[in-house]
XYZ file of C-alpha atoms in Angstrom:
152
model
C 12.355 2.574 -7.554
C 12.687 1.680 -3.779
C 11.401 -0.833 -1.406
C 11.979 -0.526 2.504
C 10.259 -3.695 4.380
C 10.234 -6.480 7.009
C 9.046 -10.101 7.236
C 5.380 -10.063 8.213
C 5.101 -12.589 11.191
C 1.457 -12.774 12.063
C -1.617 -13.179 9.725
C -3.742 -10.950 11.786
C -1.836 -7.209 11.624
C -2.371 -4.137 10.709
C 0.058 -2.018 9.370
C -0.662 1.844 8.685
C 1.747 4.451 7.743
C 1.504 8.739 7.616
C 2.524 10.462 4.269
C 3.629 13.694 3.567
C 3.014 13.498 0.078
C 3.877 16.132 -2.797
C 3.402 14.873 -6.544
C 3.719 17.332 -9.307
C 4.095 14.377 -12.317
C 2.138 11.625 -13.216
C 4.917 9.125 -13.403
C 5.633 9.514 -9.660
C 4.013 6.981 -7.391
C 4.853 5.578 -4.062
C 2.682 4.031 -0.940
C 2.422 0.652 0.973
C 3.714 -2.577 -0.802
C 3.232 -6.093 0.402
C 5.757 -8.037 -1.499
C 6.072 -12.083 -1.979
C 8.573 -12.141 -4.903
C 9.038 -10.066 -7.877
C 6.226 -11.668 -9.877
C 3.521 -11.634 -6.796
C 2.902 -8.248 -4.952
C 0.317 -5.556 -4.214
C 0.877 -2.423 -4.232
C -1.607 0.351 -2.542
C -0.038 3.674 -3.991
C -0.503 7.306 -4.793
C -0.191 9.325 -8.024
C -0.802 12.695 -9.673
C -3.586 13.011 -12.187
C -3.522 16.626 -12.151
C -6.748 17.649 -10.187
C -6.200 14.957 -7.251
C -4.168 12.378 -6.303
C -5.191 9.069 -7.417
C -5.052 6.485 -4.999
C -4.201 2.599 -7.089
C -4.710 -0.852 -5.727
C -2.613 -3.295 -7.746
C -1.734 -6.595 -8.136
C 1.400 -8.677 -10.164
C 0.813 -12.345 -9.805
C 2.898 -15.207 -11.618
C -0.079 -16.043 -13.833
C -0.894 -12.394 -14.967
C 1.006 -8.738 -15.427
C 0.006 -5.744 -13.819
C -3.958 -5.813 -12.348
C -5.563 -2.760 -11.121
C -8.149 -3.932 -8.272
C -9.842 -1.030 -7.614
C -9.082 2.969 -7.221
C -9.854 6.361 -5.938
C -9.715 9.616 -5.952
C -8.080 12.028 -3.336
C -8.407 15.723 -3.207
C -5.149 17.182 -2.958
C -5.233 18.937 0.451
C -2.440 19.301 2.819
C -0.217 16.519 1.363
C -0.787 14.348 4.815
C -2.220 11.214 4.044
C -2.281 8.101 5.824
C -2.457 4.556 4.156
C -3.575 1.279 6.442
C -4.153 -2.305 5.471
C -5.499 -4.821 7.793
C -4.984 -8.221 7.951
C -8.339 -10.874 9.074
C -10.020 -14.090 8.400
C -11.260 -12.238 5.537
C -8.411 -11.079 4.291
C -6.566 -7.761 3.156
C -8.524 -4.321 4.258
C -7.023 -1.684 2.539
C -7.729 2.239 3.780
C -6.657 5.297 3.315
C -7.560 9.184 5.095
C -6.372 12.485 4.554
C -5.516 14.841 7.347
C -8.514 15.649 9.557
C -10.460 12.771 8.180
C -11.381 8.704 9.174
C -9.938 6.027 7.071
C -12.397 5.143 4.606
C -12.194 1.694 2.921
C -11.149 1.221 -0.640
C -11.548 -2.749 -0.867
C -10.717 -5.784 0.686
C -9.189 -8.366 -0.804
C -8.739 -12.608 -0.594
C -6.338 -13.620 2.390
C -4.618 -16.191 -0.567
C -4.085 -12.859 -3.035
C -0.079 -13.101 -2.399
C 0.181 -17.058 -2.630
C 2.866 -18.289 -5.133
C 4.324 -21.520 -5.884
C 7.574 -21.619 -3.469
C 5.614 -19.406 -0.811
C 8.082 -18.118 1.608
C 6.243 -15.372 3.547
C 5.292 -11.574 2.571
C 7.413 -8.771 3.099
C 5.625 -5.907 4.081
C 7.107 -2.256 3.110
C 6.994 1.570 1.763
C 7.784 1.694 -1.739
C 8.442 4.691 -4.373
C 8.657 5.337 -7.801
C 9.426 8.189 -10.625
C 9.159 4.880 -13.380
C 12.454 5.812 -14.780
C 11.512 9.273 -15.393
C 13.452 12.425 -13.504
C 11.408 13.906 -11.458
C 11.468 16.596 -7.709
C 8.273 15.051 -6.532
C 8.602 13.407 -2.810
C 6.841 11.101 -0.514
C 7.792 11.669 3.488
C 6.827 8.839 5.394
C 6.393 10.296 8.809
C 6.070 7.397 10.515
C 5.109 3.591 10.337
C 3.401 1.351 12.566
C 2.751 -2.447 12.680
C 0.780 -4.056 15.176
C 0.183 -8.046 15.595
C -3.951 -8.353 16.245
C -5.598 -11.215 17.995
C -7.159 -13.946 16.151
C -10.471 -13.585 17.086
């Protein structure tokens, strides 16, 4: 497993990244992660369930284990896929789109969904995974970009 991040600094954002994406096993996974501490993150990820990709919104918090908030299903086109999660006075936006296509909203979630006793900011990140199992499958992040929004 790896996690590449930065300190978020502003509580309006949004932060999107492109994905050139090719999963072959269903133990692969990678995507955005927005990481507190290692018992309170969310991850927004892809997998493989052999038709599509499946697209997983999930949440560790200290009072529970894993919790899957809500997923979807991608065709498997090109492999480009772009991931986006926006930050408002309502809280967490998460999108995706595939090449071509607009973002389309998966769910949004409660601005307080990363809070944890000893709160000392979120990290926010790409993250990948073959969960201990070998594996050629890859996720190319093209590109990332972060960008502070006004409080409105």
């Amino acid at each position: 497993s790896s996690l590449m991040g930065f300190r978020q600094t502003e509580s309006y954002f949004s932060y999107e990244t492109s994905l050139n994406v090719e999963l072959n096993t269903a133990t692969s996974e990678g995507g955005i992660a927005l990481f507190q501490k290692d018992n309170c993150y969310v991850t927004f990820g892809l997998s493989n369930n052999g038709d599509a990709y499946t697209l997983t919104l999930t949440q560790v918090s200290p009072s529970s284990s894993l919790n899957v908030l809500a997923t979807s299903s991608i065709e498997q086109s090109s492999g480009q896929i772009r991931l986006k999660v926006i930050s408002n006075e309502e809280g967490y936006s998460y999108f995706y789109a595939t090449e071509g296509s607009d973002f389309t909203l998966v769910m949004t979630t409660d601005s307080d969904l990363l809070l944890s006793e000893s709160y000392t900011g979120t990290y926010l990140g790409i993250y990948t995974t073959r969960n201990g199992k070998p594996s050629t499958d890859y996720i190319d992040v093209d590109w990332v970009d972060y960008q502070a929004r006004d409080k409105p």
